[in-house]
Short mmCIF file of N, CA and C in Angstrom, two decimals:
data_model
loop_
_atom_site.label_atom_id
_atom_site.label_comp_id
_atom_site.label_asym_id
_atom_site.label_seq_id
_atom_site.Cartn_x
_atom_site.Cartn_y
_atom_site.Cartn_z
N MET A 215 0.85 -1.17 0.00
CA MET A 215 0.00 0.00 0.00
C MET A 215 0.90 1.24 0.00
N PHE A 216 0.57 2.17 -0.89
CA PHE A 216 1.39 3.37 -1.05
C PHE A 216 0.77 4.60 -0.40
N TRP A 217 -0.48 4.48 0.03
CA TRP A 217 -1.11 5.61 0.70
C TRP A 217 -2.07 5.12 1.76
N ILE A 218 -2.20 5.93 2.80
CA ILE A 218 -3.12 5.65 3.89
C ILE A 218 -3.82 6.96 4.22
N GLU A 219 -5.16 6.89 4.29
CA GLU A 219 -5.96 8.06 4.63
C GLU A 219 -5.62 9.27 3.75
N GLY A 220 -5.51 9.02 2.44
CA GLY A 220 -5.28 10.10 1.48
C GLY A 220 -3.85 10.62 1.41
N GLN A 221 -2.93 9.98 2.11
CA GLN A 221 -1.53 10.42 2.12
C GLN A 221 -0.64 9.30 1.59
N TYR A 222 0.31 9.68 0.74
CA TYR A 222 1.31 8.70 0.29
C TYR A 222 2.24 8.38 1.45
N VAL A 223 2.69 7.14 1.51
CA VAL A 223 3.59 6.68 2.56
C VAL A 223 5.01 6.64 1.99
N ALA A 224 5.87 7.54 2.49
CA ALA A 224 7.22 7.70 1.94
C ALA A 224 8.02 6.40 1.99
N GLU A 225 7.91 5.65 3.08
CA GLU A 225 8.68 4.41 3.20
C GLU A 225 8.26 3.40 2.14
N ALA A 226 6.97 3.35 1.83
CA ALA A 226 6.48 2.42 0.81
C ALA A 226 7.03 2.80 -0.56
N PHE A 227 7.10 4.10 -0.85
CA PHE A 227 7.65 4.55 -2.11
C PHE A 227 9.14 4.23 -2.21
N SER A 228 9.86 4.38 -1.14
CA SER A 228 11.29 4.04 -1.14
C SER A 228 11.48 2.56 -1.47
N GLU A 229 10.66 1.71 -0.87
CA GLU A 229 10.75 0.28 -1.16
C GLU A 229 10.37 -0.01 -2.60
N ALA A 230 9.35 0.65 -3.11
CA ALA A 230 8.93 0.46 -4.50
C ALA A 230 10.03 0.91 -5.46
N ASN A 231 10.66 2.02 -5.16
CA ASN A 231 11.74 2.51 -6.02
C ASN A 231 12.86 1.49 -6.12
N TRP A 232 13.20 0.85 -5.01
CA TRP A 232 14.27 -0.15 -5.03
C TRP A 232 13.81 -1.42 -5.75
N PHE A 233 12.60 -1.85 -5.49
CA PHE A 233 12.06 -3.05 -6.12
C PHE A 233 11.97 -2.88 -7.63
N LEU A 234 11.64 -1.69 -8.09
CA LEU A 234 11.43 -1.42 -9.52
C LEU A 234 12.69 -0.88 -10.20
N ARG A 235 13.83 -1.06 -9.57
CA ARG A 235 15.10 -0.56 -10.10
C ARG A 235 15.49 -1.29 -11.39
N ASP A 236 16.46 -0.74 -12.07
CA ASP A 236 17.08 -1.40 -13.22
C ASP A 236 18.00 -2.47 -12.64
N TRP A 237 17.57 -3.72 -12.71
CA TRP A 237 18.34 -4.81 -12.09
C TRP A 237 19.64 -5.09 -12.84
N ARG A 238 19.67 -4.72 -14.11
CA ARG A 238 20.91 -4.96 -14.87
C ARG A 238 22.05 -4.06 -14.39
N GLU A 239 21.69 -2.83 -14.02
CA GLU A 239 22.68 -1.86 -13.55
C GLU A 239 22.62 -1.68 -12.03
N ASP A 240 21.66 -2.31 -11.39
CA ASP A 240 21.43 -2.19 -9.95
C ASP A 240 21.30 -0.73 -9.53
N GLN A 241 20.53 0.02 -10.31
CA GLN A 241 20.29 1.44 -10.03
C GLN A 241 18.79 1.70 -9.93
N ALA A 242 18.44 2.52 -8.97
CA ALA A 242 17.04 2.89 -8.76
C ALA A 242 16.85 4.35 -9.11
N THR A 243 15.59 4.72 -9.28
CA THR A 243 15.22 6.12 -9.47
C THR A 243 13.89 6.32 -8.75
N LYS A 244 13.44 7.54 -8.71
CA LYS A 244 12.14 7.84 -8.12
C LYS A 244 11.06 7.49 -9.14
N ILE A 245 10.25 6.50 -8.84
CA ILE A 245 9.16 6.08 -9.71
C ILE A 245 8.02 7.08 -9.55
N ALA A 246 7.43 7.46 -10.66
CA ALA A 246 6.32 8.42 -10.63
C ALA A 246 5.14 7.84 -9.85
N PRO A 247 4.65 8.54 -8.84
CA PRO A 247 3.51 8.03 -8.07
C PRO A 247 2.31 7.69 -8.94
N LYS A 248 2.07 8.49 -9.99
CA LYS A 248 0.92 8.21 -10.87
C LYS A 248 1.05 6.85 -11.54
N THR A 249 2.26 6.44 -11.86
CA THR A 249 2.47 5.13 -12.47
C THR A 249 2.03 4.02 -11.51
N LEU A 250 2.42 4.16 -10.26
CA LEU A 250 2.01 3.17 -9.26
C LEU A 250 0.51 3.21 -9.03
N ASP A 251 -0.08 4.40 -9.08
CA ASP A 251 -1.54 4.53 -8.96
C ASP A 251 -2.25 3.80 -10.10
N ILE A 252 -1.72 3.93 -11.31
CA ILE A 252 -2.32 3.27 -12.47
C ILE A 252 -2.27 1.75 -12.29
N ILE A 253 -1.12 1.23 -11.90
CA ILE A 253 -0.99 -0.22 -11.71
C ILE A 253 -1.94 -0.70 -10.63
N SER A 254 -2.05 0.04 -9.55
CA SER A 254 -2.96 -0.32 -8.46
C SER A 254 -4.41 -0.32 -8.95
N ALA A 255 -4.78 0.69 -9.72
CA ALA A 255 -6.15 0.78 -10.24
C ALA A 255 -6.46 -0.35 -11.22
N VAL A 256 -5.48 -0.71 -12.06
CA VAL A 256 -5.67 -1.85 -12.97
C VAL A 256 -5.93 -3.11 -12.16
N HIS A 257 -5.14 -3.32 -11.12
CA HIS A 257 -5.30 -4.50 -10.26
C HIS A 257 -6.69 -4.53 -9.64
N GLN A 258 -7.16 -3.40 -9.15
CA GLN A 258 -8.49 -3.33 -8.53
C GLN A 258 -9.58 -3.62 -9.56
N ARG A 259 -9.44 -3.08 -10.77
CA ARG A 259 -10.44 -3.31 -11.82
C ARG A 259 -10.57 -4.78 -12.17
N LEU A 260 -9.47 -5.51 -12.08
CA LEU A 260 -9.48 -6.92 -12.46
C LEU A 260 -9.96 -7.84 -11.34
N GLU A 261 -10.22 -7.26 -10.17
CA GLU A 261 -10.82 -7.97 -9.03
C GLU A 261 -10.13 -9.29 -8.75
N THR A 262 -8.84 -9.21 -8.49
CA THR A 262 -8.07 -10.39 -8.16
C THR A 262 -7.14 -10.09 -7.00
N SER A 263 -6.84 -11.12 -6.23
CA SER A 263 -5.86 -10.95 -5.14
C SER A 263 -4.47 -11.38 -5.60
N GLU A 264 -4.40 -11.96 -6.80
CA GLU A 264 -3.10 -12.36 -7.35
C GLU A 264 -2.24 -11.13 -7.59
N PRO A 265 -0.99 -11.17 -7.19
CA PRO A 265 -0.13 -9.99 -7.42
C PRO A 265 0.21 -9.80 -8.89
N ILE A 266 0.29 -8.55 -9.29
CA ILE A 266 0.74 -8.21 -10.64
C ILE A 266 2.24 -8.47 -10.70
N GLU A 267 2.68 -9.06 -11.78
CA GLU A 267 4.10 -9.30 -12.00
C GLU A 267 4.68 -8.18 -12.85
N VAL A 268 5.73 -7.54 -12.36
CA VAL A 268 6.40 -6.47 -13.09
C VAL A 268 7.60 -7.06 -13.82
N LEU A 269 7.59 -6.98 -15.13
CA LEU A 269 8.67 -7.51 -15.94
C LEU A 269 9.78 -6.49 -16.17
N SER A 270 9.40 -5.23 -16.24
CA SER A 270 10.36 -4.16 -16.45
C SER A 270 9.78 -2.87 -15.90
N ALA A 271 10.62 -2.09 -15.24
CA ALA A 271 10.19 -0.78 -14.74
C ALA A 271 11.26 0.23 -15.11
N TYR A 272 11.96 0.78 -14.12
CA TYR A 272 13.00 1.76 -14.43
C TYR A 272 14.11 1.11 -15.24
N ARG A 273 14.60 1.85 -16.24
CA ARG A 273 15.76 1.44 -17.02
C ARG A 273 16.74 2.61 -17.09
N THR A 274 18.01 2.33 -16.90
CA THR A 274 19.01 3.36 -17.14
C THR A 274 19.09 3.57 -18.65
N PRO A 275 19.62 4.72 -19.09
CA PRO A 275 19.80 4.91 -20.53
C PRO A 275 20.64 3.80 -21.16
N LYS A 276 21.64 3.31 -20.43
CA LYS A 276 22.48 2.23 -20.95
C LYS A 276 21.66 0.97 -21.21
N THR A 277 20.83 0.59 -20.26
CA THR A 277 19.98 -0.59 -20.44
C THR A 277 19.00 -0.36 -21.57
N ASN A 278 18.39 0.81 -21.62
CA ASN A 278 17.42 1.08 -22.68
C ASN A 278 18.07 0.99 -24.06
N ASN A 279 19.28 1.53 -24.19
CA ASN A 279 19.99 1.46 -25.47
C ASN A 279 20.31 0.02 -25.85
N MET A 280 20.70 -0.80 -24.88
CA MET A 280 20.97 -2.20 -25.14
C MET A 280 19.71 -2.92 -25.63
N LEU A 281 18.58 -2.64 -24.97
CA LEU A 281 17.32 -3.26 -25.38
C LEU A 281 16.86 -2.75 -26.74
N ARG A 282 17.10 -1.48 -27.01
CA ARG A 282 16.76 -0.90 -28.32
C ARG A 282 17.53 -1.57 -29.44
N ALA A 283 18.78 -1.93 -29.18
CA ALA A 283 19.59 -2.61 -30.19
C ALA A 283 19.04 -4.00 -30.50
N ARG A 284 18.29 -4.57 -29.58
CA ARG A 284 17.72 -5.91 -29.76
C ARG A 284 16.30 -5.90 -30.32
N SER A 285 15.58 -4.77 -30.15
CA SER A 285 14.18 -4.75 -30.54
C SER A 285 13.77 -3.35 -31.00
N ARG A 286 13.03 -3.33 -32.10
CA ARG A 286 12.52 -2.05 -32.61
C ARG A 286 11.36 -1.52 -31.78
N SER A 287 10.81 -2.33 -30.88
CA SER A 287 9.67 -1.89 -30.07
C SER A 287 10.09 -1.08 -28.84
N VAL A 288 11.40 -0.90 -28.62
CA VAL A 288 11.89 -0.11 -27.47
C VAL A 288 12.13 1.32 -27.94
N ALA A 289 11.45 2.26 -27.30
CA ALA A 289 11.54 3.67 -27.69
C ALA A 289 12.85 4.31 -27.23
N ARG A 290 13.37 5.20 -28.04
CA ARG A 290 14.61 5.92 -27.70
C ARG A 290 14.42 6.73 -26.41
N ASP A 291 13.33 7.45 -26.32
CA ASP A 291 13.05 8.27 -25.14
C ASP A 291 11.97 7.60 -24.28
N SER A 292 12.17 6.35 -23.98
CA SER A 292 11.21 5.54 -23.25
C SER A 292 10.85 6.15 -21.90
N TYR A 293 9.59 6.00 -21.54
CA TYR A 293 9.15 6.44 -20.22
C TYR A 293 9.77 5.58 -19.11
N HIS A 294 10.30 4.42 -19.46
CA HIS A 294 11.02 3.61 -18.48
C HIS A 294 12.23 4.38 -17.94
N ILE A 295 12.91 5.13 -18.80
CA ILE A 295 14.09 5.90 -18.39
C ILE A 295 13.70 6.99 -17.38
N LYS A 296 12.49 7.47 -17.48
CA LYS A 296 12.01 8.55 -16.63
C LYS A 296 11.36 8.04 -15.34
N GLY A 297 11.31 6.72 -15.16
CA GLY A 297 10.65 6.16 -13.98
C GLY A 297 9.14 6.30 -14.05
N MET A 298 8.62 6.32 -15.27
CA MET A 298 7.19 6.54 -15.47
C MET A 298 6.48 5.36 -16.14
N ALA A 299 7.14 4.20 -16.26
CA ALA A 299 6.54 3.08 -16.99
C ALA A 299 6.87 1.75 -16.34
N CYS A 300 5.95 0.81 -16.52
CA CYS A 300 6.15 -0.57 -16.10
C CYS A 300 5.53 -1.50 -17.15
N ASP A 301 6.17 -2.62 -17.37
CA ASP A 301 5.61 -3.69 -18.19
C ASP A 301 5.12 -4.75 -17.22
N ILE A 302 3.84 -5.08 -17.33
CA ILE A 302 3.21 -5.94 -16.33
C ILE A 302 2.49 -7.12 -16.96
N THR A 303 2.25 -8.12 -16.14
CA THR A 303 1.46 -9.28 -16.54
C THR A 303 0.73 -9.82 -15.32
N LEU A 304 -0.21 -10.67 -15.57
CA LEU A 304 -1.01 -11.28 -14.51
C LEU A 304 -1.40 -12.67 -15.01
N LYS A 305 -1.00 -13.69 -14.31
CA LYS A 305 -1.21 -15.07 -14.79
C LYS A 305 -2.68 -15.44 -14.96
N SER A 306 -3.55 -14.90 -14.11
CA SER A 306 -4.96 -15.29 -14.14
C SER A 306 -5.80 -14.49 -15.14
N ARG A 307 -5.19 -13.56 -15.83
CA ARG A 307 -5.92 -12.74 -16.80
C ARG A 307 -5.17 -12.72 -18.12
N SER A 308 -5.94 -12.57 -19.20
CA SER A 308 -5.32 -12.48 -20.52
C SER A 308 -4.70 -11.10 -20.70
N MET A 309 -3.81 -11.00 -21.65
CA MET A 309 -3.21 -9.69 -21.94
C MET A 309 -4.29 -8.74 -22.43
N ARG A 310 -5.29 -9.26 -23.11
CA ARG A 310 -6.40 -8.42 -23.58
C ARG A 310 -7.16 -7.83 -22.38
N GLN A 311 -7.46 -8.65 -21.39
CA GLN A 311 -8.16 -8.16 -20.20
C GLN A 311 -7.32 -7.11 -19.46
N LEU A 312 -6.04 -7.39 -19.32
CA LEU A 312 -5.13 -6.46 -18.65
C LEU A 312 -5.06 -5.14 -19.40
N ARG A 313 -4.92 -5.21 -20.72
CA ARG A 313 -4.83 -4.01 -21.55
C ARG A 313 -6.12 -3.18 -21.46
N HIS A 314 -7.27 -3.85 -21.55
CA HIS A 314 -8.54 -3.12 -21.49
C HIS A 314 -8.76 -2.47 -20.13
N ALA A 315 -8.34 -3.14 -19.06
CA ALA A 315 -8.45 -2.53 -17.73
C ALA A 315 -7.62 -1.26 -17.66
N ALA A 316 -6.43 -1.29 -18.24
CA ALA A 316 -5.56 -0.10 -18.25
C ALA A 316 -6.15 1.00 -19.14
N LEU A 317 -6.66 0.63 -20.30
CA LEU A 317 -7.24 1.62 -21.22
C LEU A 317 -8.45 2.32 -20.59
N ASP A 318 -9.25 1.58 -19.86
CA ASP A 318 -10.45 2.14 -19.23
C ASP A 318 -10.14 3.25 -18.23
N LEU A 319 -8.91 3.28 -17.74
CA LEU A 319 -8.52 4.29 -16.75
C LEU A 319 -8.21 5.65 -17.38
N HIS A 320 -7.85 5.66 -18.65
CA HIS A 320 -7.45 6.90 -19.34
C HIS A 320 -6.35 7.63 -18.56
N GLY A 321 -5.37 6.85 -18.06
CA GLY A 321 -4.36 7.43 -17.19
C GLY A 321 -3.03 7.72 -17.84
N GLY A 322 -2.79 7.21 -19.03
CA GLY A 322 -1.50 7.39 -19.68
C GLY A 322 -1.37 6.48 -20.87
N GLY A 323 -0.15 6.05 -21.16
CA GLY A 323 0.10 5.18 -22.29
C GLY A 323 -0.14 3.72 -21.95
N VAL A 324 -0.70 2.99 -22.92
CA VAL A 324 -0.97 1.57 -22.76
C VAL A 324 -0.56 0.86 -24.04
N GLY A 325 0.37 -0.07 -23.91
CA GLY A 325 0.82 -0.84 -25.07
C GLY A 325 0.55 -2.31 -24.86
N GLY A 326 -0.04 -2.93 -25.86
CA GLY A 326 -0.33 -4.35 -25.78
C GLY A 326 0.71 -5.17 -26.51
N TYR A 327 1.27 -6.14 -25.83
CA TYR A 327 2.26 -7.05 -26.41
C TYR A 327 1.79 -8.48 -26.16
N ARG A 328 2.46 -9.44 -26.74
CA ARG A 328 2.04 -10.84 -26.62
C ARG A 328 2.08 -11.33 -25.17
N ASN A 329 3.13 -10.97 -24.42
CA ASN A 329 3.31 -11.52 -23.08
C ASN A 329 3.22 -10.50 -21.95
N PHE A 330 2.95 -9.26 -22.26
CA PHE A 330 2.85 -8.24 -21.21
C PHE A 330 2.11 -7.03 -21.73
N VAL A 331 1.75 -6.15 -20.80
CA VAL A 331 1.13 -4.87 -21.13
C VAL A 331 2.01 -3.78 -20.55
N HIS A 332 2.31 -2.79 -21.37
CA HIS A 332 3.07 -1.62 -20.94
C HIS A 332 2.07 -0.58 -20.44
N VAL A 333 2.33 -0.02 -19.26
CA VAL A 333 1.54 1.11 -18.76
C VAL A 333 2.50 2.21 -18.35
N ASP A 334 2.13 3.44 -18.65
CA ASP A 334 2.95 4.57 -18.22
C ASP A 334 2.07 5.75 -17.87
N SER A 335 2.66 6.71 -17.18
CA SER A 335 1.92 7.90 -16.74
C SER A 335 2.22 9.11 -17.62
N GLY A 336 2.59 8.84 -18.86
CA GLY A 336 2.76 9.90 -19.85
C GLY A 336 1.41 10.29 -20.44
N PRO A 337 1.42 10.95 -21.59
CA PRO A 337 0.16 11.33 -22.25
C PRO A 337 -0.67 10.09 -22.60
N GLU A 338 -1.97 10.26 -22.66
CA GLU A 338 -2.85 9.14 -23.00
C GLU A 338 -2.68 8.77 -24.47
N ARG A 339 -2.36 7.49 -24.71
CA ARG A 339 -2.21 6.95 -26.05
C ARG A 339 -2.19 5.44 -25.92
N SER A 340 -2.35 4.73 -27.04
CA SER A 340 -2.31 3.27 -27.01
C SER A 340 -1.74 2.73 -28.31
N TRP A 341 -1.23 1.50 -28.23
CA TRP A 341 -0.63 0.86 -29.39
C TRP A 341 -0.58 -0.64 -29.14
N GLY A 342 -0.28 -1.38 -30.18
CA GLY A 342 -0.03 -2.81 -30.05
C GLY A 342 -1.24 -3.69 -30.15
N ARG A 343 -1.07 -4.90 -29.65
CA ARG A 343 -2.10 -5.93 -29.73
C ARG A 343 -3.37 -5.49 -29.02
N ARG A 344 -4.47 -5.76 -29.67
CA ARG A 344 -5.76 -5.38 -29.11
C ARG A 344 -6.41 -6.62 -28.59
#
């Protein structure tokens, strides 16, 4: 839980920042609170107690460039670099269900991929598998 009685809990955010760090470089950044709010709201919409699995969150520019060299689907100015994006999955729900739950929020960017859904707290937009 990141907030109690309408207030964000600083210690919870510190833990989230470390958990969502770039594991390849072992570096953390301040994750945008709105990004965590979006993920929490998606989870609530799907009415499950199963935890959301985060496949990728913060990326250093070095990691992002390495991933860009491997895939054309990685953006040069990715919101992952800004601490504003996460790639998520949920075993009990389809990627379509996960994507639609995120789209219904109108909270930022939503990208549909075969094995995960990208959510970010940037401008509202969508792409990928429907």
